[in-house]
CSV table of C-alpha atoms in Angstrom, one decimal:
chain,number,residue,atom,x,y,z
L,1,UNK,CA,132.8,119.0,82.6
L,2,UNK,CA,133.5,121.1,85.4
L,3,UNK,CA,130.4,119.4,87.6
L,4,UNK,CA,131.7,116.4,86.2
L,5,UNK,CA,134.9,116.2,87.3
L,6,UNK,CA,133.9,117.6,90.8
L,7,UNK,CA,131.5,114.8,91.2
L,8,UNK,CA,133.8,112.4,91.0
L,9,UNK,CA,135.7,112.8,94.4
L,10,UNK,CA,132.3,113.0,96.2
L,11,UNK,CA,131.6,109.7,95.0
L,12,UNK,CA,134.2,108.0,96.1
L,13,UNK,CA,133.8,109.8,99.6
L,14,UNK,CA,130.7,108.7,100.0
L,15,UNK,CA,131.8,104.7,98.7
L,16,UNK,CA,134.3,104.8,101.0
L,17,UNK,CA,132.2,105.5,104.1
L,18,UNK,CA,129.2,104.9,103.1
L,19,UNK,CA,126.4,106.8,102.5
L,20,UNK,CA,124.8,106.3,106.1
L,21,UNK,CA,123.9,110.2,106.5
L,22,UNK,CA,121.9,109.9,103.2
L,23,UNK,CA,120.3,107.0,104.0
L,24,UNK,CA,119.2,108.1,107.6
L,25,UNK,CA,117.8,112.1,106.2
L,26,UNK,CA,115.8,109.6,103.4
L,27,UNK,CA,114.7,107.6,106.5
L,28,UNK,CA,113.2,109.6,109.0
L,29,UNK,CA,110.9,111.3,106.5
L,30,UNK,CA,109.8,108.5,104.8
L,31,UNK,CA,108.9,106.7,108.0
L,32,UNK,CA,106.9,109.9,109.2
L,33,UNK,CA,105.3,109.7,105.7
L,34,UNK,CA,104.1,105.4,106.3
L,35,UNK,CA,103.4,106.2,109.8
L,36,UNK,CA,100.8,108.7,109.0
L,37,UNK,CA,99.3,106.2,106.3
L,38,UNK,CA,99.2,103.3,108.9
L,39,UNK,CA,97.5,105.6,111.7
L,40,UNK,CA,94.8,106.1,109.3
L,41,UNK,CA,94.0,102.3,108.6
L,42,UNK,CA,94.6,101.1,112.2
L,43,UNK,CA,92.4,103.4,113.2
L,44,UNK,CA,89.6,103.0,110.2
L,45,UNK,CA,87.2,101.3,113.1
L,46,UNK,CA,87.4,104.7,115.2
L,47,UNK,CA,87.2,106.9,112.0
L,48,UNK,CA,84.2,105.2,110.9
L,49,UNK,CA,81.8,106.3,113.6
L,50,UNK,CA,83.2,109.3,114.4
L,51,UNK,CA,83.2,110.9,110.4
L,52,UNK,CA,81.3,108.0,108.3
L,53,UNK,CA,77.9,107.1,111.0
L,54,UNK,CA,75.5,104.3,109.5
L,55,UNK,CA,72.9,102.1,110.7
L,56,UNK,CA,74.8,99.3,109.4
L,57,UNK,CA,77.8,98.6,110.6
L,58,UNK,CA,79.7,97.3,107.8
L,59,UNK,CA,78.5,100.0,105.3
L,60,UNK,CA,80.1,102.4,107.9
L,61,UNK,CA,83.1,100.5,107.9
L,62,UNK,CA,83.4,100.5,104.2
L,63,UNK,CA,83.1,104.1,103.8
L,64,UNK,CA,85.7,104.6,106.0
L,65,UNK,CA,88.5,102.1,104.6
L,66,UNK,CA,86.9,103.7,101.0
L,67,UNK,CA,88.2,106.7,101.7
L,68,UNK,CA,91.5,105.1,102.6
L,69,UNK,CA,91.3,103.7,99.3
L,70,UNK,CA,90.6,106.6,97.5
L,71,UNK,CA,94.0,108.7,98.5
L,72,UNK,CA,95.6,106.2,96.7
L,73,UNK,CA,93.5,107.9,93.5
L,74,UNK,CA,96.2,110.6,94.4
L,75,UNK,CA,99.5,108.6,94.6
L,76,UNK,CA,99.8,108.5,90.4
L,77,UNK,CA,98.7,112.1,90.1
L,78,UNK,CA,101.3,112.5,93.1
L,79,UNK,CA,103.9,110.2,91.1
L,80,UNK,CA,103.4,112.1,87.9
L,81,UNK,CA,104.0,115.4,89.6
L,82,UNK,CA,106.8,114.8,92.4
L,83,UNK,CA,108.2,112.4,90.5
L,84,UNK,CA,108.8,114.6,87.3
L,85,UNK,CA,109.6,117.3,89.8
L,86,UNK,CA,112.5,115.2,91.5
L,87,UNK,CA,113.9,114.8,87.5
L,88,UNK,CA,113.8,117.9,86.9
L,89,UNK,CA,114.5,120.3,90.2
L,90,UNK,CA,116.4,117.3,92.2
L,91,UNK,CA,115.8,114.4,94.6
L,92,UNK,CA,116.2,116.8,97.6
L,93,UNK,CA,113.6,119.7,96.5
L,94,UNK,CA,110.6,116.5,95.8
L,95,UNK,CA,111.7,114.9,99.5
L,96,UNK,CA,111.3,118.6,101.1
L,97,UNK,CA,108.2,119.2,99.1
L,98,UNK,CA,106.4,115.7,100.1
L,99,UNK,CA,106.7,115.7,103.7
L,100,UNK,CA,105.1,119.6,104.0
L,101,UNK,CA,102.3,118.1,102.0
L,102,UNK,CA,101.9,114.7,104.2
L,103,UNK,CA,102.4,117.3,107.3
L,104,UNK,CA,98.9,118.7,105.8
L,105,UNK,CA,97.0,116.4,105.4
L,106,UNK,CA,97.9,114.9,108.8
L,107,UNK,CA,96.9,118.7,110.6
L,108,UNK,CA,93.6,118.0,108.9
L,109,UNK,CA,93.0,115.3,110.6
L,110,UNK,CA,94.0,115.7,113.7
L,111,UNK,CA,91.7,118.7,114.4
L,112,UNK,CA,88.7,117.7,112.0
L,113,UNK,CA,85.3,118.5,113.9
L,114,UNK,CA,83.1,115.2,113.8
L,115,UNK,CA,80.1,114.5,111.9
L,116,UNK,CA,78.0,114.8,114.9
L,117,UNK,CA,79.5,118.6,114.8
L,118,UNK,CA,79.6,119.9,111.2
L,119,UNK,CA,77.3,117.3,109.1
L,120,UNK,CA,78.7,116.3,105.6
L,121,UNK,CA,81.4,118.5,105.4
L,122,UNK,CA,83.2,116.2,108.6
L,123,UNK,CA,84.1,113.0,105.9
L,124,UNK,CA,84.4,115.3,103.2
L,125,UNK,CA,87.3,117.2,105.6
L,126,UNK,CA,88.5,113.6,106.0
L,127,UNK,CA,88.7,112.9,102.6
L,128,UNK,CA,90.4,116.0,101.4
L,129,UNK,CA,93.1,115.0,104.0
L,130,UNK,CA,93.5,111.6,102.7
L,131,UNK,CA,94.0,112.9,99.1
L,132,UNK,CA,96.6,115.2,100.2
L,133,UNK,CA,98.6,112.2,101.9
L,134,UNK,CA,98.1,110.2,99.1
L,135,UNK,CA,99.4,112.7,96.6
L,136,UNK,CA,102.4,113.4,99.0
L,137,UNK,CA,103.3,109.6,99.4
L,138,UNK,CA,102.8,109.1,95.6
L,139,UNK,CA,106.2,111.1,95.3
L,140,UNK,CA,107.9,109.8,98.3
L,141,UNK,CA,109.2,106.3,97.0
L,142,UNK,CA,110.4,107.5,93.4
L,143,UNK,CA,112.5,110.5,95.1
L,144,UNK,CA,113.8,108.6,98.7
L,145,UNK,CA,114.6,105.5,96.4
L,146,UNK,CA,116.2,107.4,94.0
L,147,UNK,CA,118.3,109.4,96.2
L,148,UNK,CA,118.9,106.3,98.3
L,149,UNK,CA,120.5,104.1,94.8
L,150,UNK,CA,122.1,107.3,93.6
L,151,UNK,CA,124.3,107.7,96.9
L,152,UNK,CA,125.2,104.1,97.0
L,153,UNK,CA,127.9,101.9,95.2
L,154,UNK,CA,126.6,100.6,92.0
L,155,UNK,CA,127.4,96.5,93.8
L,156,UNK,CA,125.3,97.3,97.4
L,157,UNK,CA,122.1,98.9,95.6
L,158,UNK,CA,120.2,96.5,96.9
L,159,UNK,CA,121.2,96.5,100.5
L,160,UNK,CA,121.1,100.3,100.3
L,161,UNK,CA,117.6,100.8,98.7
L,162,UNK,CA,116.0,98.4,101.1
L,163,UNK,CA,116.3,100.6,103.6
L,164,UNK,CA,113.2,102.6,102.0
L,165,UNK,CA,111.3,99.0,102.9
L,166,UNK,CA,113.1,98.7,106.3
L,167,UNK,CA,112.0,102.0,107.3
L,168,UNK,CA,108.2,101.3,106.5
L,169,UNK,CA,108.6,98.6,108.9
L,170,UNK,CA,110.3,101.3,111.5
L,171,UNK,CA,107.0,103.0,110.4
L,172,UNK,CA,104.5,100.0,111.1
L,173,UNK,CA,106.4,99.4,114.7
L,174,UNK,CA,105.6,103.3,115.8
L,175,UNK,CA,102.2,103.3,114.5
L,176,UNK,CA,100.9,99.7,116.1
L,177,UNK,CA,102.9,100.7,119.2
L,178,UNK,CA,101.2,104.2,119.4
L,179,UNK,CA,97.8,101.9,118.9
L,180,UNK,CA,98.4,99.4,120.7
L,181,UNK,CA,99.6,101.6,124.0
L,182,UNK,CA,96.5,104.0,123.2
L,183,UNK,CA,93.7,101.5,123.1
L,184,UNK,CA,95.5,99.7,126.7
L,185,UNK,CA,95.6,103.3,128.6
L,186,UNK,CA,92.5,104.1,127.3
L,187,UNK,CA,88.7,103.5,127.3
L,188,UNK,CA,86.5,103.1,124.2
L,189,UNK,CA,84.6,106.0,124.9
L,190,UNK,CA,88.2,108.5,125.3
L,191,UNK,CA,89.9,106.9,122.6
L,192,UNK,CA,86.4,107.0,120.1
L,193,UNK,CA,86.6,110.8,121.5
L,194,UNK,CA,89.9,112.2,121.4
L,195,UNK,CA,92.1,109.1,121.9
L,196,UNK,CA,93.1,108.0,118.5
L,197,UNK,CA,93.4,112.3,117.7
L,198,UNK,CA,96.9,112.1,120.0
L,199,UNK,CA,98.1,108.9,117.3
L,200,UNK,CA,97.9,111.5,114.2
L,201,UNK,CA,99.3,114.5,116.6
L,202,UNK,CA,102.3,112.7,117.1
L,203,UNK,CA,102.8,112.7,113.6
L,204,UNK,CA,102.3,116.3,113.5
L,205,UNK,CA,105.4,116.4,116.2
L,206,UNK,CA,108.1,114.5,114.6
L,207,UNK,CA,107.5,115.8,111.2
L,208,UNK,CA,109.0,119.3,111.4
L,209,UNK,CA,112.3,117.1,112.8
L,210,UNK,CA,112.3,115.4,109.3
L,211,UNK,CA,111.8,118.3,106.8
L,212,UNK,CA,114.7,120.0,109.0
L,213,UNK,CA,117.1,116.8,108.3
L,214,UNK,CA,116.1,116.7,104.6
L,215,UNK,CA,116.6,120.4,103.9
L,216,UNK,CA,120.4,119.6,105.2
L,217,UNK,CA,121.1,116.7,102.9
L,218,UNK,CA,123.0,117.4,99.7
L,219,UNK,CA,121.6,116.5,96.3
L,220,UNK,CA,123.1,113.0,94.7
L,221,UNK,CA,126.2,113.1,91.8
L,222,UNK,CA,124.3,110.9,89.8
L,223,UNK,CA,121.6,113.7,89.5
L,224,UNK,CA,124.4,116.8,89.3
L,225,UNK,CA,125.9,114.7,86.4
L,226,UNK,CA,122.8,114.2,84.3
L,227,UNK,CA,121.5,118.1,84.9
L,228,UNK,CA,125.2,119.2,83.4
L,229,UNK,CA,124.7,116.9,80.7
L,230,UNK,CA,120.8,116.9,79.5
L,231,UNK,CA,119.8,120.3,78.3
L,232,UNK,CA,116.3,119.2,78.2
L,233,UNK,CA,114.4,117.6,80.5
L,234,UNK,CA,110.9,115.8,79.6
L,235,UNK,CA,111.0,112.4,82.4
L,236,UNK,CA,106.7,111.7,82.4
L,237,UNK,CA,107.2,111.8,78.3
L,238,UNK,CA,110.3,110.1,78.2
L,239,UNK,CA,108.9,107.2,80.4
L,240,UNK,CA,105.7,107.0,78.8
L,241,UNK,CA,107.0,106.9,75.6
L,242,UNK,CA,110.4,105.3,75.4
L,243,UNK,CA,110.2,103.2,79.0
L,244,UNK,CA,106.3,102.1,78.7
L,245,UNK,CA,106.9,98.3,78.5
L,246,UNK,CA,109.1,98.7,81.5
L,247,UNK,CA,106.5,101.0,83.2
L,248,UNK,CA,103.9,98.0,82.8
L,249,UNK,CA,106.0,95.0,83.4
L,250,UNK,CA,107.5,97.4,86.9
L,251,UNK,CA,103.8,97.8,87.8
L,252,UNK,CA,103.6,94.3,87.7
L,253,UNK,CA,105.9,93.2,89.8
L,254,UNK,CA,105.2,94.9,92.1
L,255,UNK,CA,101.5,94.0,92.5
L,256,UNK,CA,102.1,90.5,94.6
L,257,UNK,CA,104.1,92.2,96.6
L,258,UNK,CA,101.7,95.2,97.5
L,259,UNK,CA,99.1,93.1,97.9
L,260,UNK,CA,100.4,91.1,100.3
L,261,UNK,CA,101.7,94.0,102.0
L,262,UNK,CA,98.7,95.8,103.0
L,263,UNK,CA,96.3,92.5,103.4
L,264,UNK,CA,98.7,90.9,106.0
L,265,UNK,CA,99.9,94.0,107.7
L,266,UNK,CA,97.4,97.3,107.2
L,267,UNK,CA,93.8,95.4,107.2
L,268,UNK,CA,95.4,92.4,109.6
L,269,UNK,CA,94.5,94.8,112.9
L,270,UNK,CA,90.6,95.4,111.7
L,271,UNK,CA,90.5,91.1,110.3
L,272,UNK,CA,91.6,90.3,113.6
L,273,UNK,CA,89.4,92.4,115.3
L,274,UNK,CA,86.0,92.0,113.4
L,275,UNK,CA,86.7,88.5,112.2
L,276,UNK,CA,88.6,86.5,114.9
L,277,UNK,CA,87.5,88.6,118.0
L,278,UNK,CA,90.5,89.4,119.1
L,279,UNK,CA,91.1,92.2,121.1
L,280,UNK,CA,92.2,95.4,119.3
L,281,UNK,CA,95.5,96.0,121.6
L,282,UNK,CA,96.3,92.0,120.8
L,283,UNK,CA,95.5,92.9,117.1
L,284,UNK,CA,97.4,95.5,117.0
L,285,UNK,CA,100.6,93.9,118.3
L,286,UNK,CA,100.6,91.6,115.9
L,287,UNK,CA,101.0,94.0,113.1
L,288,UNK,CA,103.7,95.1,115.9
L,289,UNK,CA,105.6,92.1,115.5
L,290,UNK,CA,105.5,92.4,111.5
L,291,UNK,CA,106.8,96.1,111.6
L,292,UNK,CA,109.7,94.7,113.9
L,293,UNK,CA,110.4,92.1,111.6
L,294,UNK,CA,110.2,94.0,108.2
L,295,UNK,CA,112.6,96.5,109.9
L,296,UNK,CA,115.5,94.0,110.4
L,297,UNK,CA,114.7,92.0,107.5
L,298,UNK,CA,114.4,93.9,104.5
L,299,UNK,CA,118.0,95.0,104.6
L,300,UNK,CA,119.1,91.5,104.7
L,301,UNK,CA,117.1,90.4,101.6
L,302,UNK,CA,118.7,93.8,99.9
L,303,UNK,CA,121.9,92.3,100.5
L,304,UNK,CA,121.0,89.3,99.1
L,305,UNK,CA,119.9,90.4,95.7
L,306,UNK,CA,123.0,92.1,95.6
L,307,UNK,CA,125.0,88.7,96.0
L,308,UNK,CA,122.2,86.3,94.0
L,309,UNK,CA,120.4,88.9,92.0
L,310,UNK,CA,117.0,90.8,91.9
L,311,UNK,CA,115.4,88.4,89.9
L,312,UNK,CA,115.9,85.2,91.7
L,313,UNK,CA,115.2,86.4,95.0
L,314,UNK,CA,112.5,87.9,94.4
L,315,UNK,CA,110.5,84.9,92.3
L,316,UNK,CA,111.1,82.7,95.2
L,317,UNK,CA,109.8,84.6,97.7
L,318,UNK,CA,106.7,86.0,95.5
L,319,UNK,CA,106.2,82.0,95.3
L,320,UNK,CA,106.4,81.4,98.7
L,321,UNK,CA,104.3,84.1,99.6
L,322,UNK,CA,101.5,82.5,97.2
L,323,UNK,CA,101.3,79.2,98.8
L,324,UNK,CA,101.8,80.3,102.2
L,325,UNK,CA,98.7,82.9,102.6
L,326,UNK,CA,95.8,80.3,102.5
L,327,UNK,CA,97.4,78.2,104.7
L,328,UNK,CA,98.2,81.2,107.1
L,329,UNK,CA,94.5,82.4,107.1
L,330,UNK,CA,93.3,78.5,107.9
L,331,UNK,CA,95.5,78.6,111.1
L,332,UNK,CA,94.0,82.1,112.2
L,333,UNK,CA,90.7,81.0,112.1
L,334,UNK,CA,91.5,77.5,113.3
L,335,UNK,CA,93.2,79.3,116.5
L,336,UNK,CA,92.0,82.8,116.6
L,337,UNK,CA,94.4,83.6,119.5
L,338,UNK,CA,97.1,86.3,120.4
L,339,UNK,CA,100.2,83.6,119.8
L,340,UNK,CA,99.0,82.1,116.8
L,341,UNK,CA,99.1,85.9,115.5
L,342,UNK,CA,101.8,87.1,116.3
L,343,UNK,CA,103.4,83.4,114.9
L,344,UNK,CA,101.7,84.2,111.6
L,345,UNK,CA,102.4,88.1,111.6
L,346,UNK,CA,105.9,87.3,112.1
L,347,UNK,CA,106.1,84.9,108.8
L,348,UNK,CA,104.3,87.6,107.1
L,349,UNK,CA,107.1,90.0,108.4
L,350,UNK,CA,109.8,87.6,106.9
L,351,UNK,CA,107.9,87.7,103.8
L,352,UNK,CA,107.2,91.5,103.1
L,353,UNK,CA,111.0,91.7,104.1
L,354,UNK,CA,112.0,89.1,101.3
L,355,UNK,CA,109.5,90.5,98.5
L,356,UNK,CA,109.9,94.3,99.2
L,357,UNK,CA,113.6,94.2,99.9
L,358,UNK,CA,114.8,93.6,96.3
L,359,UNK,CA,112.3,95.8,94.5
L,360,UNK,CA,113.4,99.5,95.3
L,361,UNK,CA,116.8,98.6,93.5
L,362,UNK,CA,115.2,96.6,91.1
L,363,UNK,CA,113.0,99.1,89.7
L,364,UNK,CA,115.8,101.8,89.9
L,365,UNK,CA,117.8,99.3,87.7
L,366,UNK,CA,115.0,99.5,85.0
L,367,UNK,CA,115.1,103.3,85.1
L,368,UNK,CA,118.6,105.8,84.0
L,369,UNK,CA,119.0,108.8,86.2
L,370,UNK,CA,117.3,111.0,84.0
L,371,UNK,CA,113.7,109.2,84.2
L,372,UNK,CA,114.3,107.3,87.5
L,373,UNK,CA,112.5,109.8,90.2
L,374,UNK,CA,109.4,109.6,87.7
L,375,UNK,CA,109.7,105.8,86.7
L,376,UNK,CA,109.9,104.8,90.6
L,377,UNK,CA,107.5,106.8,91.4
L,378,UNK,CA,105.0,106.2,88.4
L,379,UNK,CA,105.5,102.0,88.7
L,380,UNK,CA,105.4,101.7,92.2
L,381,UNK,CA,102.3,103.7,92.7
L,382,UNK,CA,100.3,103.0,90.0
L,383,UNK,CA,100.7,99.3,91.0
L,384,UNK,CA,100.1,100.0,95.0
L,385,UNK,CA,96.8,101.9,93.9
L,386,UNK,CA,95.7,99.1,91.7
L,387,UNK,CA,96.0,96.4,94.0
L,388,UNK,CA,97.1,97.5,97.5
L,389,UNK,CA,95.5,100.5,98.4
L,390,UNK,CA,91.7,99.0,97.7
L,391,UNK,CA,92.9,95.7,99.1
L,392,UNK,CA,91.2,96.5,102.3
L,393,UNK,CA,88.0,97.7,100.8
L,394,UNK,CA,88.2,94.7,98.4
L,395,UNK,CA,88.8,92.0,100.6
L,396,UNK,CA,86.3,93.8,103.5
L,397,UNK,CA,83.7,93.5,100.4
L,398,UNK,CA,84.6,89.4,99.5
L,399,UNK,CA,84.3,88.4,103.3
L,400,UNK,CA,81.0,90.3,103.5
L,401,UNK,CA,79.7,88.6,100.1
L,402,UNK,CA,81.0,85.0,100.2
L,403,UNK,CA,81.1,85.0,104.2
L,404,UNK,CA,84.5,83.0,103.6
L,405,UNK,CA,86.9,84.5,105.7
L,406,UNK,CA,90.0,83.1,104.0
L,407,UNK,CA,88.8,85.2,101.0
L,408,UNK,CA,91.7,87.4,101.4
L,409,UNK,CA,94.2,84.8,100.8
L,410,UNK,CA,91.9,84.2,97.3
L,411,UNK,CA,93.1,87.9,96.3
L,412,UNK,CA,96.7,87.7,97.5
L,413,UNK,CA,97.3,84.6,95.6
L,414,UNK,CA,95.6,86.1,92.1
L,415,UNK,CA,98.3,88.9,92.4
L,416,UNK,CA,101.0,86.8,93.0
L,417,UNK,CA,100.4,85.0,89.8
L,418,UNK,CA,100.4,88.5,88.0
L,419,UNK,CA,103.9,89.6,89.7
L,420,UNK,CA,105.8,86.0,88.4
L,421,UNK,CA,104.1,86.4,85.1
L,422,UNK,CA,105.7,90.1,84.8
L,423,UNK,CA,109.3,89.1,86.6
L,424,UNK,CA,109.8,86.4,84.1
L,425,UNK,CA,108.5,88.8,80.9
L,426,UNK,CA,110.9,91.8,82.8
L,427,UNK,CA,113.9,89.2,83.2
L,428,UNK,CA,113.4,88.0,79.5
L,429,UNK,CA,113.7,91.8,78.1
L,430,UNK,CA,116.5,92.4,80.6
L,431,UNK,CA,119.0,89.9,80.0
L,432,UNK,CA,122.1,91.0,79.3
L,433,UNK,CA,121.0,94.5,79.8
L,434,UNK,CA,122.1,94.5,83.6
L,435,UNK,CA,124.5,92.5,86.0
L,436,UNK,CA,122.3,93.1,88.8
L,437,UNK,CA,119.0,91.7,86.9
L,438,UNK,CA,120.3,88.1,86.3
C-alpha cells in the first residue's frame, strides 16, 4: 500500500505538466534504434557489392535486402525476451538493455572487413549484426510504448504514444539526410569504399548520448503499482494463454500498416533508383520528405484518436491507404521525376502518420500493465516480421517475376484487407470493454 499511496502524487505531477521528460529519454533512443535500421536498407545497394558479390545483379541485391529481412527473424525472439523482461525487471532496465544491443550490432558494421578481404565470413559478419539489431528493436516498441502510455493521462494516450511513430519519422529524416548528403559530397567509388561506413558511425556517436538519458529516467507508476501488487510474474504465458485472440487480432492490425510503412518509405530509395532511374540523392530525399512528414504528423493523428477513437481513425485511413497505393505507383512510373516523388512520398508521409499514429495506444489498450511490455512487443513484431520486414525482398522478387512494377502496390493492398478484417473482429470483442476503443 505504501508504493501505492506514493505513486499517487507522482501521477498527478506528471498529469499536470506533462510527461515531456519521459517522452523525450523514450525518444532519443528509439530514434537511434530506427536510424540504424533505415541506414541498413538505404544503403542495401552499397552493402550488396561490398559483403554479398554476384554476377547477377539482382541475385546480389536480394541477398543483401535478405539479410535485412532476416533480422526481423530476431525481433519476436527479441519481443519474447525484452518484452517479458520489461514486465518483469521494468520499462527502464528493457530501454537500457536494447539500445547497448542495437549499439552492437551497429559497431559490427561499421568496421566489418569486406568480402574481397575475409571471403564468407564478411556477410556472415553482416548478418550476425543484423540479427543483433533485430533482436534489440524487437524489444524497443513494447518497452518505449509502454513507458510512453504509462506516463501519460489515461484521455491523451494517443497523442502521447504517437510520439514512438513521430520519432521513427525524426529517425527516417536523419538517416535519408545522412544519405542523401553522403552520396552528393561523395563519389561512387568513396562512398562504395568507406562512404556509407561514416552513415552507421554516426550511429555509433549519438548512441552513448541516449543510453546516458535513459539510465536517468525513472521507472512508470503504473509499473511500481502492479510489481507491489502481483507476487508472481509469468507476462509471455499470460499473453499466450489468456490474451491469444488479442495477440492475433493486434498482429493483424497492424499488418496494413507495416506494410505500407516499409514499401513506401524503406524500399522507396532502392524502387526509385533501380526502377525509375532516379538519382540516388533525389531518391533518397524523397524518403526525406516522408520522414519530415511522419515526424509532424503522427502526433496529430494520436490526438485524434484520442477525440474520435482508435478504431475509427484508424479504418479510414487503413482504407485510404488501400486505394491510394496503385494509383500512387501509376503516377511514379507515369512521371519518374524528383517532384512527382517527393509529391507522392509526402502523401505517403500523411498516410504512415494517420495509420501508425493510433496504434501504439491502441495496442497498449488491448494489454493491462502486467502483460503490456510483452503484448506490445510480441503483436507489433510478430506482425512487422510477417509482412514488413520481407516486404522489400518480397516485392524486389514480384517486380523481378511479373516485370510489373506496380507489383508492390498488389502486396500493400492484400495487407490492407487483412488489417480491416482484424480492426472490425478487435472492435467487435472490444465493445464496451474500453472508452478509448469505440
Amino acid at each position: 500500500m505504501t508504493v501505492q499511496s506514493s505513486a499517487v502524487p507522482s501521477v498527478r505531477a506528471a498529469t499536470k505538466r506533462g510527461p515531456w521528460k519521459e517522452i523525450v529519454a523514450a525518444s532519443v533512443g528509439n530514434a537511434l534504434e530506427f536510424y540504424d535500421l533505415l541506414i541498413y536498407g538505404y544503403f542495401a545497394v552499397v552493402i550488396s557489392k561490398q559483403f554479398f558479390p554476384s554476377d547477377n545483379e539482382t541475385t546480389s541485391l536480394l541477398l543483401a535486402v535478405g539479410s535485412f529481412g532476416i533480422s526481423f527473424l530476431m525481433r519476436p525472439l527479441g519481443a519474447i525476451v525484452l518484452g517479458s523482461y520489461a514486465d518483469r525487471a521494468g520499462r527502464k532496465a528493457s530501454l537500457t538493455m536494447s539500445i547497448l544491443l542495437m549499439l552492437l550490432g551497429t559497431a559490427i558494421i561499421t568496421f566489418a572487413p569486406t568480402y574481397e578481404q575475409i571471403g564468407l565470413l564478411a556477410p556472415l559478419l553482416i548478418i550476425v549484426a543484423r540479427m543483433l539489431q533485430g533482436f534489440s528493436t524487437g524489444g524497443e516498441f513494447g518497452a518505449a510504448t509502454a513507458f510512453m502510455v504509462e506516463h501519460a493521462d489515461a484521455k491523451r494516450r494517443g497523442f502521447f504514444a504517437s510520439w514512438q511513430l513521430s520519432t521513427q519519422g525524426l529517425a527516417t529524416v536523419l538517416a535519408a539526410g545522412v544519405s542523401a548528403l553522403l552520396s552528393y559530397v561523395l563519389s561512387d567509388v568513396q562512398l562504395n569504399t568507406w562512404g556509407w561506413r561514416v552513415a552507421f558511425g554516426i550511429g555509433l556517436l549519438i548512441g552513448p548520448v541516449g543510453f546516458y538519458i535513459r539510465t536517468q529516467i525513472d521507472e512508470t507508476p503504473d509499473f511500481k503499482k502492479t510489481v507491489a501488487n502481483i507476487a508472481v510474474k509469468t507476462p509471455l504465458r499470460d499473453v499466450l494463454i489468456k490474451g491469444h485472440v488479442s495477440l492475433l487480432l493486434a498482429i493483424g492490425v497492424v499488418a496494413g500498416a507495416t506494410a505500407f510503412n516499409y514499401v513506401h518509405k524503406l524500399y522507396m530509395p532502392i524502387y526509385a533508383l533501380k526502377q525509375l532511374h532516379i538519382a540516388a540523392t533525389s531518391s533518397y530525399l524523397g524518403a526525406l520528405m516522408t520522414g519530415i512528414t511522419l515526424m509532424i504528423m503522427a502526433p496529430v493523428f494520436g490526438g485524434l484518436s484520442d477525440q474520435y477513437g482508435r478504431f475509427r481513425v484508424l479504418t479510414i485511413a487503413l482504407l485510404i491507404t488501400g486505394f491510394s497505393s496503385y494509383p500512387m505507383f501509376v503516377l511514379l512510373n507515369t512521371f519518374p521525376s524528383l517532384s512527382t516523388l517527393l509529391m507522392v512520398q509526402a502523401i505517403v508521409g500523411v498516410l504512415i502518420a494517420a495509420c501508425l499514429g493510433p496504434i501504439p495506444a491502441m495496442l497498449a489498450d488491448i494489454f493491462p500493465t502486467s502483460i503490456r511490455g510483452t503484448g506490445l512487443a510480441l503483436s507489433y513484431n510478430f506482425s512487422v516480421t510477417l509482412f514488413g520486414g520481407f516486404a522489400p525482398l518480397i516485392v524486389t522478387w514480384m517486380i523481378d517475376a511479373t516485370g510489373n512494377k506496380l507489383a508492390p502496390s498488389f502486396y500493400v493492398m492484400a495487407t490492407v484487407l487483412v488489417s480491416v478484417l482484424a480492426i472490425i473482429c478487435l472492435g467487435r470483442r472490444m465493445r464496451g470493454i474500453s472508452p478509448a476503443a469505440s
